[in-house]
Amino acid sequence: MHVGHLRSTIIGDALARVLDFLGHRVIRQNHVGDWGTQFGMLAYYAFSLIDPAAHHVFSREEEQMNLSNFSIQDMEKFYIKAKQLYDSNPEFAAKSRQVLVELQSGKSRLPKLLWKEVRDQSLEHCERIYRRMGVLLTRDDVRGESAYNDDLPEVVADLDKVGLLTESQGARGVYLDEFTNKDNERAFVIVQKSDGGYLYATTDLAALRYRAVELKADRILYVTDSRQAQHFAMVFTVARKAGFVSEKVSLEHVPFGMMLGPGRTPFKTREGGTVKLMDLLAEAVTRAHSLVDEKNPDLPDGQKERIAEVVGIGAVKYADLSQNRASDYVFSWDKMLSLEGNTAPYMQYAYARIRSIFRKGESTDYTDYTDSSEIVLDHAAERKLAIKLLQFPETIGAVAAECLPNVLCGYLYELAGAFMGFYENCPVLQAGTDALRASRLALCELTARTIRRGLDLLGIETIERM
RNA sequence: GCGCCCGUAGCUCAGUUGGAUAGAGCAGCGGUCUUCUAAACCGCAGGUCGCAGGUUCGAGUCCUGCCGGGCGCGCCA
């Protein structure tokens, strides 16, 4: 995984958390690309590692080959090498495509075994990143392109059954009056190539039907980059017309802007020169660690490392989530790893400050103050903070309705800002009266709870001190 | 050609059912630690909201046209 995979992973995770929190039954679907050309080349490359001299691929003896020792240390390097060979070596490319054909037809067991091995390694790699980033996806959520392989002929047959299917120049597809092509003619959505192969529109239709019929989803969200907007608009239209999805089911593409490189050039996926996600996370944690050393040198080392991890990872995720997802995202180390201003550490810092008050006040029991206290809002800063606190529910509602995590980020930033103002102006532990002290402690408690909950919904952790 | 997205301060961006003097961060300048964490706070400076019309009591927001940028459009995903 590289930085180009960051957005869909993080945005999808945050939206799933928010919808979950609101009581919806959320079914995560990790639609991994485990069935295309790239997996053919990976599987064949894996094979060539086992036996570099091999010029033939699918003999019986080779099917017996023991694959148990096969392991891939670094899937990213592995892919780059395979890609280089694919581009430079016609023989390798031809064999890769052959592997894919064998794979999809299910004729030979060897490609299947290799494919499975490569896929497992790849998914394990993803899971390591998910765990470090605090993304809730698990292996159970993986339902990739390969899962729909057997449904593809049926999708085409069903389109034919309802009279939508047309043949043109040997390819089969659906004409849509709602869209036009380059020549201003109605669009043609191809579901089966002239050579009999299927395309991603076919897979997406199969997936759509699975989600509507089998999973009984009533709202289906597609978190992908905005370039696929038209593709999904067309696939949704076909699915409706074919009766795969009823009108009651909401189909929503949740598009986000591209990851751009320096100079606003597109970040090429599947090319060399991209920044690895693991490296990005490590760099973020390193930067956070040196900041902890600087700001709070007396903390024990173990605690510093924990803080660096939470702050660094949080900063990376927040940098992405806080921007309106429609905008293109210009990759910048400084911006992504920034720990100043409107960043996760700002909120984490506000939280840590509040927790510090409770430690100093010798009470860590949250419920001590909220239930029995009258809230006093005499100071402007108190009033401002209280109003912000009350806006939390409507904010979450808006985030869920519009699928905009940055709205939650904006809210939390305002909340943390309101607290900072309160903190500067309103002494808590040394408030004039017991009643005022109790009231302010309650405000602190409610703020801490809201910040922690809000960050949690974004997939970002909090720490007790920093 | 058609379609979608975008154009807001020097830079990066908020501003989504139209509502009062358009906000924030960074960068710049100047202040604030004898009191709960200064990873903070306060102040100053900085904008013809791409342009031109229109709707409205009211437009960054809605409509039309234009300029500029990005992306997409029958056998890749």
Short mmCIF file of N, CA and C in Angstrom, two decimals, chain A residues 52-117:
data_model
loop_
_atom_site.label_atom_id
_atom_site.label_comp_id
_atom_site.label_asym_id
_atom_site.label_seq_id
_atom_site.Cartn_x
_atom_site.Cartn_y
_atom_site.Cartn_z
N PRO A 52 13.23 -20.05 -11.55
CA PRO A 52 13.58 -19.01 -12.52
C PRO A 52 13.80 -19.57 -13.92
N ALA A 53 14.15 -20.84 -14.02
CA ALA A 53 14.45 -21.42 -15.33
C ALA A 53 13.21 -21.87 -16.08
N ALA A 54 12.09 -21.77 -15.43
CA ALA A 54 10.88 -22.33 -16.03
C ALA A 54 10.47 -21.56 -17.28
N HIS A 55 10.22 -22.30 -18.31
CA HIS A 55 9.72 -21.67 -19.53
C HIS A 55 8.27 -22.08 -19.80
N HIS A 56 7.86 -23.08 -19.09
CA HIS A 56 6.48 -23.51 -19.21
C HIS A 56 5.85 -23.32 -17.82
N VAL A 57 4.57 -23.28 -17.76
CA VAL A 57 3.99 -22.88 -16.48
C VAL A 57 3.11 -23.92 -15.81
N PHE A 58 2.37 -24.66 -16.57
CA PHE A 58 1.24 -25.33 -15.92
C PHE A 58 1.28 -26.86 -15.97
N SER A 59 2.45 -27.46 -15.81
CA SER A 59 2.51 -28.93 -15.87
C SER A 59 1.98 -29.56 -14.59
N ARG A 60 1.68 -30.83 -14.67
CA ARG A 60 1.16 -31.57 -13.52
C ARG A 60 2.15 -31.56 -12.36
N GLU A 61 3.42 -31.74 -12.71
CA GLU A 61 4.44 -31.83 -11.66
C GLU A 61 4.47 -30.53 -10.86
N GLU A 62 4.37 -29.46 -11.57
CA GLU A 62 4.44 -28.18 -10.90
C GLU A 62 3.25 -27.95 -9.99
N GLU A 63 2.15 -28.55 -10.36
CA GLU A 63 0.98 -28.42 -9.50
C GLU A 63 1.22 -29.07 -8.15
N GLN A 64 2.13 -30.03 -8.14
CA GLN A 64 2.43 -30.73 -6.89
C GLN A 64 3.42 -29.94 -6.03
N MET A 65 3.94 -28.89 -6.60
CA MET A 65 4.99 -28.14 -5.94
C MET A 65 4.57 -27.68 -4.54
N ASN A 66 5.49 -27.81 -3.64
CA ASN A 66 5.21 -27.38 -2.28
C ASN A 66 5.40 -25.86 -2.16
N LEU A 67 4.35 -25.19 -1.85
CA LEU A 67 4.41 -23.73 -1.81
C LEU A 67 4.54 -23.19 -0.40
N SER A 68 4.68 -24.11 0.55
CA SER A 68 4.59 -23.68 1.94
C SER A 68 5.73 -22.75 2.35
N ASN A 69 6.88 -22.87 1.69
CA ASN A 69 8.01 -22.03 2.07
C ASN A 69 7.97 -20.66 1.41
N PHE A 70 7.06 -20.52 0.53
CA PHE A 70 7.01 -19.30 -0.24
C PHE A 70 6.52 -18.14 0.62
N SER A 71 7.32 -17.10 0.68
CA SER A 71 6.84 -15.94 1.43
C SER A 71 7.34 -14.67 0.78
N ILE A 72 6.61 -13.63 0.96
CA ILE A 72 6.98 -12.36 0.35
C ILE A 72 7.27 -11.37 1.46
N GLN A 73 8.48 -10.91 1.50
CA GLN A 73 8.84 -10.01 2.58
C GLN A 73 8.23 -8.62 2.38
N ASP A 74 8.27 -8.20 1.18
CA ASP A 74 7.81 -6.83 0.93
C ASP A 74 7.01 -6.78 -0.35
N MET A 75 5.71 -6.76 -0.19
CA MET A 75 4.84 -6.82 -1.36
C MET A 75 5.04 -5.65 -2.32
N GLU A 76 5.48 -4.54 -1.78
CA GLU A 76 5.62 -3.37 -2.64
C GLU A 76 6.81 -3.51 -3.58
N LYS A 77 7.94 -3.95 -3.04
CA LYS A 77 9.11 -4.21 -3.88
C LYS A 77 8.79 -5.30 -4.89
N PHE A 78 8.11 -6.30 -4.39
CA PHE A 78 7.70 -7.44 -5.20
C PHE A 78 6.88 -6.96 -6.40
N TYR A 79 5.97 -6.11 -6.14
CA TYR A 79 5.12 -5.63 -7.23
C TYR A 79 5.90 -4.80 -8.23
N ILE A 80 6.78 -3.95 -7.72
CA ILE A 80 7.57 -3.09 -8.62
C ILE A 80 8.41 -3.94 -9.58
N LYS A 81 9.00 -5.01 -9.05
CA LYS A 81 9.81 -5.90 -9.90
C LYS A 81 8.93 -6.57 -10.95
N ALA A 82 7.79 -7.06 -10.53
CA ALA A 82 6.89 -7.73 -11.46
C ALA A 82 6.44 -6.76 -12.55
N LYS A 83 6.16 -5.54 -12.11
CA LYS A 83 5.70 -4.52 -13.06
C LYS A 83 6.80 -4.18 -14.07
N GLN A 84 8.03 -4.08 -13.58
CA GLN A 84 9.17 -3.80 -14.47
C GLN A 84 9.30 -4.89 -15.53
N LEU A 85 9.23 -6.13 -15.06
CA LEU A 85 9.33 -7.26 -15.99
C LEU A 85 8.18 -7.25 -16.99
N TYR A 86 7.00 -6.94 -16.48
CA TYR A 86 5.81 -6.94 -17.33
C TYR A 86 5.97 -5.92 -18.46
N ASP A 87 6.53 -4.78 -18.12
CA ASP A 87 6.69 -3.72 -19.12
C ASP A 87 7.85 -3.96 -20.08
N SER A 88 8.89 -4.63 -19.56
CA SER A 88 10.11 -4.73 -20.37
C SER A 88 10.26 -6.08 -21.07
N ASN A 89 9.61 -7.07 -20.57
CA ASN A 89 9.82 -8.42 -21.09
C ASN A 89 8.52 -8.98 -21.66
N PRO A 90 8.40 -9.01 -22.99
CA PRO A 90 7.17 -9.46 -23.63
C PRO A 90 6.79 -10.90 -23.25
N GLU A 91 7.83 -11.71 -23.06
CA GLU A 91 7.56 -13.10 -22.71
C GLU A 91 6.90 -13.19 -21.34
N PHE A 92 7.45 -12.39 -20.42
CA PHE A 92 6.89 -12.35 -19.07
C PHE A 92 5.44 -11.84 -19.11
N ALA A 93 5.21 -10.82 -19.91
CA ALA A 93 3.88 -10.26 -20.01
C ALA A 93 2.89 -11.28 -20.55
N ALA A 94 3.33 -11.99 -21.57
CA ALA A 94 2.46 -13.00 -22.19
C ALA A 94 2.12 -14.11 -21.19
N LYS A 95 3.15 -14.54 -20.44
CA LYS A 95 2.94 -15.60 -19.45
C LYS A 95 1.99 -15.11 -18.35
N SER A 96 2.15 -13.85 -17.98
CA SER A 96 1.29 -13.29 -16.94
C SER A 96 -0.17 -13.32 -17.36
N ARG A 97 -0.39 -12.93 -18.61
CA ARG A 97 -1.77 -12.95 -19.10
C ARG A 97 -2.30 -14.37 -19.18
N GLN A 98 -1.39 -15.28 -19.53
CA GLN A 98 -1.78 -16.69 -19.61
C GLN A 98 -2.21 -17.19 -18.23
N VAL A 99 -1.44 -16.79 -17.22
CA VAL A 99 -1.77 -17.16 -15.85
C VAL A 99 -3.16 -16.66 -15.49
N LEU A 100 -3.45 -15.45 -15.89
CA LEU A 100 -4.74 -14.86 -15.56
C LEU A 100 -5.88 -15.62 -16.22
N VAL A 101 -5.68 -15.99 -17.48
CA VAL A 101 -6.70 -16.77 -18.20
C VAL A 101 -6.92 -18.11 -17.51
N GLU A 102 -5.80 -18.76 -17.17
CA GLU A 102 -5.87 -20.04 -16.46
C GLU A 102 -6.63 -19.87 -15.14
N LEU A 103 -6.32 -18.77 -14.50
CA LEU A 103 -6.91 -18.47 -13.19
C LEU A 103 -8.43 -18.31 -13.32
N GLN A 104 -8.83 -17.50 -14.28
CA GLN A 104 -10.24 -17.17 -14.39
C GLN A 104 -11.07 -18.34 -14.91
N SER A 105 -10.45 -19.15 -15.74
CA SER A 105 -11.19 -20.30 -16.25
C SER A 105 -11.21 -21.43 -15.25
N GLY A 106 -10.29 -21.39 -14.29
CA GLY A 106 -10.25 -22.41 -13.27
C GLY A 106 -9.74 -23.75 -13.76
N LYS A 107 -9.06 -23.74 -14.89
CA LYS A 107 -8.62 -25.01 -15.49
C LYS A 107 -7.47 -25.67 -14.73
N SER A 108 -6.57 -24.83 -14.25
CA SER A 108 -5.37 -25.39 -13.63
C SER A 108 -5.30 -25.00 -12.16
N ARG A 109 -4.74 -25.92 -11.37
CA ARG A 109 -4.68 -25.63 -9.94
C ARG A 109 -3.48 -24.77 -9.58
N LEU A 110 -2.40 -24.87 -10.34
CA LEU A 110 -1.20 -24.15 -9.94
C LEU A 110 -1.40 -22.62 -9.87
N PRO A 111 -1.93 -22.02 -10.91
CA PRO A 111 -2.14 -20.57 -10.81
C PRO A 111 -3.02 -20.21 -9.63
N LYS A 112 -3.97 -21.05 -9.36
CA LYS A 112 -4.87 -20.79 -8.25
C LYS A 112 -4.11 -20.79 -6.92
N LEU A 113 -3.22 -21.78 -6.78
CA LEU A 113 -2.42 -21.86 -5.55
C LEU A 113 -1.50 -20.64 -5.43
N LEU A 114 -0.86 -20.30 -6.53
CA LEU A 114 0.03 -19.15 -6.52
C LEU A 114 -0.76 -17.88 -6.22
N TRP A 115 -1.88 -17.77 -6.88
CA TRP A 115 -2.73 -16.61 -6.67
C TRP A 115 -3.13 -16.48 -5.22
N LYS A 116 -3.52 -17.60 -4.64
CA LYS A 116 -3.96 -17.59 -3.25
C LYS A 116 -2.83 -17.16 -2.32
N GLU A 117 -1.63 -17.66 -2.62
CA GLU A 117 -0.47 -17.32 -1.82
C GLU A 117 -0.15 -15.82 -1.91
#
